[in-house]
Short mmCIF file of C-alpha atoms and ligand atoms in Angstrom, two decimals:
data_model
loop_
_atom_site.label_atom_id
_atom_site.label_comp_id
_atom_site.label_asym_id
_atom_site.label_seq_id
_atom_site.Cartn_x
_atom_site.Cartn_y
_atom_site.Cartn_z
CA MET I 1 14.33 -13.23 -37.96
CA GLU I 2 13.24 -9.58 -38.01
CA LYS I 3 14.26 -7.53 -34.99
CA VAL I 4 11.58 -5.22 -33.57
CA LYS I 5 12.36 -2.37 -31.21
CA ILE I 6 10.11 -1.47 -28.30
CA ALA I 7 10.15 1.49 -25.91
CA LEU I 8 8.94 1.46 -22.32
CA LEU I 9 7.48 4.61 -20.77
CA GLY I 10 8.09 3.94 -17.06
CA LEU I 11 10.18 1.48 -15.10
CA GLY I 12 8.25 1.22 -11.85
CA ASN I 13 6.35 -1.85 -10.60
CA VAL I 14 4.79 -2.77 -13.96
CA GLY I 15 7.75 -1.68 -16.11
CA ARG I 16 10.01 -3.87 -13.99
CA GLY I 17 7.63 -6.82 -14.46
CA VAL I 18 7.65 -6.28 -18.24
CA TRP I 19 11.45 -6.18 -18.27
CA MET I 20 11.74 -9.38 -16.20
CA ILE I 21 9.26 -11.30 -18.39
CA LEU I 22 10.96 -10.22 -21.62
CA ASP I 23 14.24 -11.34 -20.09
CA SER I 24 13.17 -14.69 -18.58
CA ASN I 25 10.67 -15.79 -21.29
CA LYS I 26 12.61 -14.57 -24.31
CA GLU I 27 12.54 -17.86 -26.18
CA GLU I 28 8.74 -18.27 -25.82
CA ILE I 29 8.16 -14.65 -26.83
CA VAL I 30 10.38 -14.90 -29.91
CA LYS I 31 8.83 -18.19 -31.05
CA ARG I 32 5.24 -17.10 -30.41
CA SER I 33 5.52 -13.61 -31.90
CA GLY I 34 7.85 -14.48 -34.76
CA TYR I 35 10.04 -11.46 -33.93
CA ASP I 36 13.27 -10.86 -32.07
CA VAL I 37 11.99 -8.30 -29.56
CA GLU I 38 14.35 -5.76 -28.06
CA ILE I 39 13.65 -2.96 -25.58
CA SER I 40 15.75 -0.14 -26.95
CA LYS I 41 14.71 2.82 -24.73
CA ILE I 42 13.11 3.28 -21.31
CA LEU I 43 11.72 6.63 -20.19
CA VAL I 44 11.88 7.53 -16.48
CA ARG I 45 11.96 10.67 -14.36
CA ASP I 46 15.07 9.87 -12.34
CA LYS I 47 17.96 8.25 -14.22
CA ASP I 48 19.89 7.40 -11.06
CA LYS I 49 17.14 5.59 -9.12
CA GLU I 50 17.89 2.01 -7.95
CA ARG I 51 15.45 -0.16 -9.94
CA GLY I 52 15.93 -3.69 -8.61
CA VAL I 53 16.48 -5.02 -12.15
CA ASP I 54 19.64 -5.22 -14.17
CA VAL I 55 18.87 -2.74 -16.98
CA PRO I 56 21.81 -1.40 -19.05
CA LYS I 57 22.25 2.29 -18.19
CA GLU I 58 22.38 3.38 -21.84
CA LEU I 59 18.73 2.33 -22.33
CA ILE I 60 17.46 4.75 -19.70
CA THR I 61 16.45 8.24 -20.78
CA THR I 62 14.53 11.20 -19.42
CA ASP I 63 13.93 12.62 -22.89
CA PHE I 64 10.76 11.35 -24.60
CA ASN I 65 11.92 12.76 -27.96
CA GLU I 66 14.61 10.08 -28.12
CA ILE I 67 11.74 7.55 -28.36
CA LEU I 68 9.40 9.62 -30.50
CA ASN I 69 11.98 10.44 -33.14
CA ASP I 70 13.43 6.93 -33.38
CA GLU I 71 11.65 5.44 -36.40
CA SER I 72 12.95 1.97 -35.63
CA ILE I 73 10.79 1.87 -32.44
CA LYS I 74 7.51 0.25 -33.52
CA ILE I 75 5.70 -0.31 -30.21
CA VAL I 76 5.44 2.03 -27.22
CA ILE I 77 4.45 0.49 -23.89
CA GLU I 78 3.01 3.12 -21.54
CA VAL I 79 3.38 2.04 -17.92
CA MET I 80 4.04 5.38 -16.28
CA GLY I 81 0.46 6.16 -15.22
CA GLY I 82 -1.42 9.44 -14.69
CA ILE I 83 -3.14 11.61 -17.30
CA GLU I 84 -0.38 13.91 -18.53
CA PRO I 85 2.17 13.49 -19.99
CA ALA I 86 1.05 9.86 -20.61
CA ARG I 87 -1.80 11.03 -22.90
CA ASP I 88 0.41 13.41 -24.86
CA TYR I 89 3.14 10.79 -25.31
CA MET I 90 0.68 8.16 -26.58
CA ILE I 91 -1.00 10.63 -29.00
CA LYS I 92 2.39 11.74 -30.37
CA SER I 93 3.59 8.13 -30.68
CA MET I 94 0.46 7.15 -32.64
CA GLU I 95 0.86 10.18 -34.91
CA LYS I 96 4.25 8.71 -35.79
CA GLY I 97 2.66 5.32 -36.56
CA LYS I 98 3.78 3.53 -33.39
CA HIS I 99 1.50 0.88 -31.85
CA ILE I 100 0.51 1.27 -28.19
CA VAL I 101 0.17 -0.98 -25.16
CA THR I 102 -1.03 0.68 -21.96
CA ALA I 103 -2.04 -0.28 -18.41
CA ASN I 104 -3.48 3.15 -17.67
CA LYS I 105 -7.10 2.68 -16.54
CA MET I 106 -7.40 6.24 -15.21
CA LEU I 107 -6.64 7.68 -18.62
CA LEU I 108 -8.74 5.11 -20.51
CA ALA I 109 -11.79 5.63 -18.31
CA THR I 110 -11.64 9.41 -18.45
CA GLY I 111 -10.29 10.03 -21.96
CA GLY I 112 -10.10 6.70 -23.77
CA ASP I 113 -12.22 7.76 -26.77
CA GLU I 114 -9.65 10.26 -27.97
CA LEU I 115 -6.96 7.56 -27.86
CA PHE I 116 -9.13 4.92 -29.60
CA GLU I 117 -10.09 7.41 -32.33
CA MET I 118 -6.47 8.38 -32.85
CA ALA I 119 -5.47 4.70 -33.12
CA ASP I 120 -8.23 4.18 -35.72
CA SER I 121 -7.31 7.23 -37.75
CA LYS I 122 -3.59 6.40 -37.76
CA GLY I 123 -4.12 2.68 -38.43
CA VAL I 124 -2.18 1.56 -35.35
CA MET I 125 -3.06 -1.02 -32.72
CA PHE I 126 -4.00 -0.03 -29.21
CA GLN I 127 -4.06 -2.72 -26.51
CA TYR I 128 -4.93 -2.30 -22.83
CA GLU I 129 -5.50 -5.72 -21.22
CA ALA I 130 -3.51 -4.77 -18.10
CA SER I 131 -5.78 -1.83 -17.34
CA VAL I 132 -8.40 -4.08 -15.68
CA ALA I 133 -7.75 -6.92 -13.22
CA GLY I 134 -3.97 -7.24 -13.72
CA GLY I 135 -3.09 -10.62 -15.17
CA ILE I 136 -6.69 -11.79 -15.82
CA PRO I 137 -7.55 -11.72 -19.56
CA ILE I 138 -10.93 -10.08 -18.95
CA ILE I 139 -10.73 -7.47 -21.73
CA GLN I 140 -9.90 -10.12 -24.32
CA GLY I 141 -12.57 -12.34 -22.77
CA ILE I 142 -15.30 -9.72 -23.21
CA ASN I 143 -14.05 -8.31 -26.53
CA GLU I 144 -13.48 -11.63 -28.22
CA SER I 145 -14.61 -14.75 -26.42
CA LEU I 146 -18.02 -13.58 -25.16
CA THR I 147 -19.30 -11.54 -28.10
CA ALA I 148 -22.03 -14.10 -28.84
CA ASN I 149 -23.73 -13.19 -25.55
CA LYS I 150 -25.99 -10.53 -24.18
CA ILE I 151 -24.26 -9.80 -20.92
CA LYS I 152 -26.80 -9.12 -18.20
CA GLU I 153 -24.65 -8.59 -15.11
CA MET I 154 -21.05 -8.56 -13.93
CA TYR I 155 -19.72 -8.63 -10.38
CA GLY I 156 -16.03 -8.06 -9.81
CA ILE I 157 -13.36 -7.76 -7.19
CA ILE I 158 -11.18 -5.59 -9.41
CA ASN I 159 -8.85 -3.77 -7.04
CA GLY I 160 -5.98 -5.79 -5.61
CA THR I 161 -4.97 -3.25 -2.96
CA THR I 162 -8.35 -3.04 -1.26
CA ASN I 163 -8.87 -6.79 -1.47
CA TYR I 164 -5.45 -7.28 0.12
CA ILE I 165 -6.34 -4.79 2.90
CA LEU I 166 -9.76 -6.34 3.61
CA SER I 167 -8.19 -9.83 3.60
CA LYS I 168 -5.50 -8.81 6.10
CA MET I 169 -8.09 -7.11 8.34
CA GLU I 170 -10.37 -10.15 8.22
CA LEU I 171 -7.85 -12.98 8.49
CA GLU I 172 -4.91 -11.50 10.41
CA ASN I 173 -6.54 -8.68 12.37
CA LEU I 174 -4.12 -6.15 10.85
CA SER I 175 -5.07 -2.49 11.10
CA PHE I 176 -6.10 -0.67 7.94
CA GLU I 177 -2.84 1.33 7.96
CA GLU I 178 -0.60 -1.75 8.40
CA ALA I 179 -2.40 -3.55 5.58
CA LEU I 180 -2.15 -0.54 3.21
CA LYS I 181 1.60 -0.34 3.95
CA GLY I 182 1.93 -4.00 2.93
CA ALA I 183 0.01 -3.43 -0.34
CA THR I 184 2.26 -0.49 -1.20
CA GLU I 185 5.45 -2.45 -0.42
CA LYS I 186 4.27 -5.29 -2.64
CA GLY I 187 3.71 -2.89 -5.56
CA TYR I 188 -0.09 -3.29 -5.69
CA ALA I 189 -1.10 0.24 -4.74
CA GLU I 190 -1.24 3.21 -7.10
CA ALA I 191 1.38 5.98 -6.82
CA ASP I 192 -1.35 7.78 -4.82
CA PRO I 193 -3.19 5.00 -2.95
CA THR I 194 -6.20 7.27 -2.41
CA SER I 195 -7.22 6.01 -5.84
CA ASP I 196 -7.38 2.45 -4.46
CA ILE I 197 -8.85 2.96 -1.00
CA GLU I 198 -11.47 5.51 -2.05
CA GLY I 199 -12.64 3.28 -4.91
CA PHE I 200 -11.56 5.48 -7.87
CA ASP I 201 -9.36 2.74 -9.37
CA ALA I 202 -12.24 0.24 -9.32
CA GLN I 203 -14.59 2.95 -10.66
CA TYR I 204 -12.29 3.47 -13.69
CA LYS I 205 -12.05 -0.28 -14.26
CA LEU I 206 -15.81 -0.80 -14.00
CA ALA I 207 -16.38 2.03 -16.50
CA ILE I 208 -14.00 0.29 -18.96
CA LEU I 209 -15.59 -3.15 -18.46
CA SER I 210 -19.16 -1.83 -18.71
CA SER I 211 -18.38 0.09 -21.86
CA LEU I 212 -17.03 -3.05 -23.55
CA ALA I 213 -19.61 -5.50 -22.20
CA PHE I 214 -22.58 -3.28 -23.12
CA GLY I 215 -21.14 -1.70 -26.28
CA THR I 216 -21.82 1.80 -25.02
CA LYS I 217 -19.93 4.92 -24.05
CA ILE I 218 -19.73 5.37 -20.29
CA ASP I 219 -19.21 8.61 -18.44
CA VAL I 220 -17.15 7.55 -15.43
CA GLU I 221 -19.21 9.94 -13.27
CA ASN I 222 -22.19 7.62 -13.81
CA VAL I 223 -20.41 4.85 -11.89
CA TYR I 224 -21.38 5.24 -8.23
CA ARG I 225 -18.31 5.00 -5.97
CA GLU I 226 -17.55 4.41 -2.31
CA GLY I 227 -14.20 3.34 -0.87
CA ILE I 228 -13.32 1.08 2.05
CA THR I 229 -12.02 3.64 4.56
CA HIS I 230 -15.22 3.45 6.64
CA ILE I 231 -15.01 -0.34 7.07
CA GLN I 232 -13.98 -1.35 10.59
CA SER I 233 -13.04 -4.69 12.12
CA ILE I 234 -16.34 -4.65 14.02
CA ASP I 235 -18.23 -4.68 10.68
CA MET I 236 -16.24 -7.74 9.65
CA GLU I 237 -17.13 -9.44 12.93
CA TYR I 238 -20.82 -8.75 12.38
CA ALA I 239 -20.47 -9.95 8.79
CA LYS I 240 -19.13 -13.26 10.17
CA GLU I 241 -22.15 -13.56 12.46
CA PHE I 242 -24.41 -13.12 9.44
CA LYS I 243 -22.31 -15.69 7.47
CA MET I 244 -21.13 -12.93 5.14
CA ALA I 245 -17.81 -11.47 3.95
CA VAL I 246 -17.06 -7.82 3.18
CA LYS I 247 -15.59 -7.11 -0.28
CA LEU I 248 -15.15 -3.99 -2.42
CA LEU I 249 -17.47 -5.13 -5.17
CA ALA I 250 -17.87 -3.58 -8.62
CA ILE I 251 -21.34 -4.29 -9.96
CA VAL I 252 -22.93 -3.60 -13.32
CA LYS I 253 -26.44 -4.71 -14.22
CA ASP I 254 -28.62 -4.13 -17.22
CA VAL I 255 -32.04 -3.68 -15.64
CA ASN I 256 -34.65 -3.39 -18.40
CA GLY I 257 -32.27 -1.50 -20.66
CA LYS I 258 -30.92 0.80 -17.92
CA LEU I 259 -27.36 0.34 -16.69
CA GLU I 260 -26.72 0.34 -12.97
CA MET I 261 -22.99 0.68 -12.17
CA ARG I 262 -21.64 0.85 -8.66
CA VAL I 263 -18.48 0.25 -6.65
CA HIS I 264 -18.85 -0.02 -2.89
CA PRO I 265 -18.05 -2.27 0.07
CA THR I 266 -20.56 -5.09 -0.06
CA MET I 267 -21.52 -7.94 2.23
CA ILE I 268 -21.79 -11.15 0.25
CA PRO I 269 -22.70 -14.67 1.39
CA ARG I 270 -19.73 -16.48 2.90
CA ASN I 271 -20.33 -19.48 0.63
CA HIS I 272 -20.25 -17.49 -2.62
CA PRO I 273 -17.04 -18.02 -4.64
CA LEU I 274 -16.32 -14.27 -4.62
CA ALA I 275 -16.19 -14.34 -0.81
CA ASN I 276 -13.17 -16.63 -1.04
CA VAL I 277 -11.12 -14.30 -3.26
CA TYR I 278 -8.34 -13.10 -0.98
CA ASP I 279 -5.07 -11.17 -1.00
CA SER I 280 -4.28 -9.32 -4.26
CA PHE I 281 -6.39 -11.79 -6.25
CA ASN I 282 -9.17 -10.38 -8.42
CA SER I 283 -12.20 -12.15 -9.79
CA VAL I 284 -14.98 -11.23 -12.21
CA LEU I 285 -18.29 -13.09 -12.45
CA VAL I 286 -19.91 -12.52 -15.84
CA LYS I 287 -23.51 -13.56 -16.46
CA GLY I 288 -24.17 -14.05 -20.17
CA ASN I 289 -27.49 -15.17 -21.65
CA ALA I 290 -25.83 -17.99 -23.61
CA VAL I 291 -22.76 -18.95 -21.61
CA GLY I 292 -24.47 -18.65 -18.20
CA ASP I 293 -22.23 -17.86 -15.24
CA LEU I 294 -18.53 -17.51 -15.99
CA MET I 295 -15.83 -16.66 -13.44
CA PHE I 296 -12.38 -15.24 -14.07
CA TYR I 297 -9.85 -15.46 -11.24
CA GLY I 298 -6.21 -14.46 -10.88
CA ARG I 299 -3.71 -11.92 -9.57
CA GLY I 300 -5.10 -8.44 -10.06
CA ALA I 301 -1.98 -6.42 -9.32
CA GLY I 302 1.79 -6.64 -8.98
CA ASP I 303 4.78 -6.59 -11.32
CA LEU I 304 4.71 -10.05 -12.95
CA PRO I 305 0.91 -10.58 -13.22
CA THR I 306 0.45 -7.13 -14.73
CA GLY I 307 3.58 -7.56 -16.85
CA SER I 308 2.06 -10.81 -18.14
CA ALA I 309 -0.93 -8.90 -19.58
CA VAL I 310 1.28 -6.14 -21.01
CA VAL I 311 3.72 -8.51 -22.74
CA SER I 312 0.84 -10.63 -24.09
CA ASP I 313 -0.66 -7.45 -25.62
CA MET I 314 2.70 -6.72 -27.21
CA ILE I 315 2.87 -10.25 -28.65
CA ASN I 316 -0.71 -9.86 -29.98
CA ILE I 317 0.33 -6.72 -31.83
CA LEU I 318 3.26 -8.57 -33.36
CA LYS I 319 1.05 -11.53 -34.31
CA LEU I 320 -1.64 -9.27 -35.84
CA GLY I 321 1.11 -7.77 -37.97
CA ILE I 322 2.97 -4.54 -37.30
CA HIS I 323 3.40 -4.02 -41.04
CA SER I 324 -0.25 -4.63 -41.90
CA ASP I 325 -2.16 -1.73 -43.47
CA ASN I 326 -5.52 -3.34 -42.69
CA ILE I 327 -5.76 -2.82 -38.95
CA GLN I 328 -9.29 -3.01 -37.58
CA SER I 329 -10.45 -1.26 -34.46
CA VAL I 330 -11.34 -3.67 -31.67
CA VAL I 331 -13.16 -1.05 -29.65
CA LYS I 332 -16.91 -1.14 -30.24
CA ASN I 333 -18.29 1.13 -27.56
CA ASN I 334 -20.81 3.08 -29.60
CA LEU I 335 -23.22 0.32 -30.60
CA TRP I 336 -25.98 1.19 -28.11
CA ASP I 337 -27.07 4.19 -26.13
CA LYS I 338 -27.88 2.99 -22.63
CA LYS I 339 -29.81 4.92 -20.02
CA ILE I 340 -28.36 5.01 -16.51
CA ARG I 341 -30.08 3.94 -13.28
CA SER I 342 -28.79 6.19 -10.49
CA ILE I 343 -27.90 4.88 -7.04
CA GLU I 344 -31.22 6.13 -5.59
CA GLY I 345 -33.01 3.65 -7.85
CA VAL I 346 -30.92 0.64 -6.86
CA HIS I 347 -32.55 -2.23 -4.94
CA SER I 348 -30.50 -3.89 -2.23
CA LYS I 349 -30.50 -5.28 1.28
CA TYR I 350 -28.76 -3.20 3.92
CA TYR I 351 -26.65 -3.67 7.04
CA ILE I 352 -27.08 -0.66 9.33
CA ARG I 353 -24.88 -0.29 12.46
CA THR I 354 -26.04 2.30 14.95
CA SER I 355 -25.10 3.54 18.42
CA VAL I 356 -28.19 4.06 20.55
CA VAL I 357 -29.14 4.88 24.11
CA ASP I 358 -30.26 1.62 25.71
CA GLU I 359 -33.77 2.39 26.89
CA PRO I 360 -37.21 0.94 26.24
CA GLY I 361 -38.80 1.92 22.94
CA VAL I 362 -35.64 2.54 20.88
CA LEU I 363 -36.10 -0.45 18.63
CA ARG I 364 -39.84 0.22 18.34
CA ASP I 365 -39.14 3.81 17.16
CA ILE I 366 -36.56 2.68 14.57
CA THR I 367 -38.64 -0.17 13.20
CA GLY I 368 -41.64 2.15 13.08
CA ILE I 369 -39.75 4.55 10.80
CA LEU I 370 -38.49 1.69 8.63
CA GLY I 371 -42.05 0.36 8.37
CA ASP I 372 -43.34 3.81 7.37
CA HIS I 373 -40.92 3.65 4.44
CA ASP I 374 -41.99 0.13 3.51
CA ILE I 375 -38.70 -1.42 4.64
CA SER I 376 -38.92 -4.73 6.48
CA LEU I 377 -36.27 -6.10 8.82
CA ARG I 378 -34.56 -9.45 8.44
CA SER I 379 -32.59 -9.43 11.69
CA VAL I 380 -31.53 -7.30 14.62
CA ILE I 381 -28.55 -7.72 16.96
CA GLN I 382 -27.96 -5.62 20.07
CA LYS I 383 -24.64 -5.73 21.87
CA GLY I 384 -23.23 -3.84 24.84
CA GLN I 385 -23.65 -3.39 28.56
CA ASN I 386 -27.06 -2.41 29.79
CA LYS I 387 -25.69 0.42 31.96
CA LYS I 388 -27.72 3.58 32.46
CA GLY I 389 -26.64 6.34 30.06
CA GLU I 390 -24.22 4.17 28.07
CA LEU I 391 -24.54 3.59 24.36
CA VAL I 392 -25.07 0.17 22.87
CA THR I 393 -24.57 -1.08 19.34
CA LEU I 394 -27.73 -1.96 17.48
CA VAL I 395 -27.27 -3.67 14.10
CA LEU I 396 -30.17 -3.98 11.68
CA VAL I 397 -30.31 -6.03 8.52
CA THR I 398 -33.11 -5.19 6.12
CA HIS I 399 -34.86 -7.12 3.41
CA ARG I 400 -34.64 -5.78 -0.10
CA ALA I 401 -35.51 -2.10 -0.43
CA LYS I 402 -34.97 0.77 -2.81
CA GLU I 403 -31.98 2.95 -1.90
CA ILE I 404 -34.09 6.13 -1.81
CA GLN I 405 -36.35 4.52 0.84
CA ILE I 406 -33.29 3.80 2.97
CA ILE I 407 -31.93 7.34 2.51
CA ASP I 408 -35.25 8.87 3.59
CA ALA I 409 -35.67 6.47 6.54
CA ILE I 410 -32.12 7.11 7.77
CA ASP I 411 -32.74 10.88 7.71
CA GLU I 412 -35.70 10.34 10.07
CA ILE I 413 -33.89 7.83 12.29
CA TYR I 414 -31.14 10.42 12.80
CA GLU I 415 -33.75 12.75 14.29
CA LEU I 416 -34.55 10.29 17.13
CA ARG I 417 -33.21 11.46 20.51
CA THR I 418 -32.06 7.95 21.34
CA VAL I 419 -30.05 7.39 18.16
CA LYS I 420 -26.61 8.92 18.68
CA LYS I 421 -24.90 7.75 15.53
CA ILE I 422 -25.41 5.76 12.33
CA ASP I 423 -21.93 4.18 12.41
CA ASN I 424 -22.05 2.38 9.09
CA ILE I 425 -24.30 1.29 6.26
CA ILE I 426 -23.15 -1.52 3.97
CA ARG I 427 -25.14 -2.91 1.05
CA ILE I 428 -25.73 -6.66 0.92
CA GLU I 429 -25.66 -8.55 -2.39
CA GLU I 430 -27.10 -12.03 -2.64
CA PHE I 431 -26.84 -12.37 -6.43
CA GLU I 432 -30.57 -12.76 -7.03
CA GLU I 433 -31.94 -11.89 -10.44
CA GLU I 434 -34.11 -8.75 -10.61
P1 LIG C 9 5.05 3.26 -10.57
O1 LIG C 9 5.67 2.15 -9.81
O2 LIG C 9 4.76 4.55 -9.88
O3 LIG C 9 5.99 3.55 -11.85
C1 LIG C 9 5.80 4.63 -12.70
C2 LIG C 9 7.03 4.77 -13.61
O4 LIG C 9 6.79 5.78 -14.56
C3 LIG C 9 8.32 5.15 -12.86
O5 LIG C 9 9.41 4.47 -13.39
C4 LIG C 9 8.44 6.65 -13.13
O6 LIG C 9 9.78 7.10 -13.21
C5 LIG C 9 7.81 6.76 -14.51
N1 LIG C 9 7.21 8.06 -14.71
C6 LIG C 9 6.13 8.56 -14.08
N2 LIG C 9 5.86 9.81 -14.53
C7 LIG C 9 6.81 10.09 -15.45
C8 LIG C 9 7.08 11.22 -16.27
N3 LIG C 9 6.34 12.31 -16.22
N4 LIG C 9 8.14 11.15 -17.11
C9 LIG C 9 8.91 10.05 -17.17
N5 LIG C 9 8.70 8.93 -16.43
C10 LIG C 9 7.66 8.96 -15.58
O7 LIG C 9 3.68 2.81 -11.22
P2 LIG C 9 3.21 1.31 -11.55
O8 LIG C 9 2.65 0.68 -10.33
O9 LIG C 9 4.26 0.62 -12.31
O10 LIG C 9 1.95 1.62 -12.49
C11 LIG C 9 2.13 2.07 -13.80
C12 LIG C 9 0.79 2.09 -14.55
O11 LIG C 9 0.26 0.77 -14.58
C13 LIG C 9 -0.30 2.95 -13.91
O12 LIG C 9 -1.14 3.44 -14.93
C14 LIG C 9 -1.07 1.95 -13.06
O13 LIG C 9 -2.40 2.35 -12.80
C15 LIG C 9 -1.03 0.75 -13.98
N6 LIG C 9 -1.18 -0.55 -13.32
C16 LIG C 9 -0.46 -0.86 -12.22
C17 LIG C 9 -0.57 -2.12 -11.65
C18 LIG C 9 0.21 -2.52 -10.43
O14 LIG C 9 0.01 -3.64 -9.94
N7 LIG C 9 1.10 -1.69 -9.92
C19 LIG C 9 -1.42 -3.06 -12.23
C20 LIG C 9 -2.18 -2.72 -13.37
C21 LIG C 9 -2.03 -1.45 -13.91
P3 LIG C 9 10.74 7.13 -11.90
O15 LIG C 9 10.89 5.70 -11.50
O16 LIG C 9 12.00 7.73 -12.36
O17 LIG C 9 10.00 7.95 -10.88
N1 LIG C 10 -3.65 -0.42 -7.77
C1 LIG C 10 -4.28 -1.38 -8.59
C2 LIG C 10 -4.89 -2.46 -7.72
C3 LIG C 10 -3.28 -2.00 -9.50
O1 LIG C 10 -4.56 -2.50 -6.51
O2 LIG C 10 -5.70 -3.23 -8.19
C4 LIG C 10 -3.89 -2.96 -10.51
O3 LIG C 10 -4.70 -2.28 -11.42
#
């Protein structure tokens, strides 16, 4: 059996998972790929770091040239993250005819075209299943299994860290900080968790998914983004009263040929399957015009789930044939030119939590402004002591409105003497067709 040498760039959470899977599932991998796979070099920054896996010391290097100049290394697995030097190392590896597997959504979403074009021009394979939703085969699903469909909409919980944090806040009353610490310890969070909690990671992933599902190039800046740092336990309690759950939802819709892409905390009905996706699990609901509704569910982060996607990509490369000179690009993101619908044009329902002075006429003034902007109310809850001079919480839930109407109405509501603060605004999604 032919031996094939692989190099790993990075031995952190994902690299460790890849190592463990190659070690524990060796027989399956050899039989399924038809090759005797061997990791022959691993690039890290710090050679002496304790890694938690039993890797022979002689495999570890801090010199990328040892990998680049070794012609016997056929596949480079990039699991180091960040833009540079990951981009440079992948470009140089492809120039030398090495195939690539990567989990780097940040780089793919912001500079993927250069990498795809390089792979095409050098006739090498470029696989990136682990870049979206960890162990869930969503890239393969869209690129291969759903190509008969016109995809109309997708809704995803595609960041494990934020879903873990929101789950812990909702179910165990943990503080945001305690929950984030747990996600970092479990290896779900990015090296800089700002990327998770401020929604950048989900924004990158939604850009990748949208580009594949709609066969179009996506500028990541066109994906509207909000993180979860403004979500408080009190919002989750109100959500419960409204029979809703709060999730960081990634949404893409094709509305009459215009793409609407957004990542933001969203209240969704408690009885919707996405509301029951907890912990580091991810889920993507795809609506295709032939297949109907299709849901993917699985672990979206962590060493073994992500390693599962990376090693499967590596096996695919081996099965497709590392010696083949007829390698076809699988990336078809320039088939259509789609216009973008900006966030101001989005239609949604809204939860608005305010702090107001408790005196007659407050609600009348607020509803008057909403009415002037053609926004109708679905429900109102007021909580707090009716003590002179003290603030009370007034929560409003609107019917469907256009975002620009809400923005304009909120500007006017802020001007009211009795409204001291708009504490939070969360969009509500009830999965109705437009
Ligand atoms: P990580 O734990 O921070 O590991 C990064 C590894 O890369 C470390 O071993 C580090 O070396 C090495 N590295 C970083 N910069 C380097 C450089 N300039 N030169 C040499 N080595 C370098 O990160 P991770 O969580 O494994 O994530 C890796 C990638 O997978 C990222 O793109 C991430 O977005 C993606 N991803 C992660 C997950 C997850 O669940 N964690 C899931 C899907 C995708 P040292 O150890 O010596 O510092
Ligand atoms: N930090 C990412 C997450 C890793 O929490 O989802 C998986 O892409």
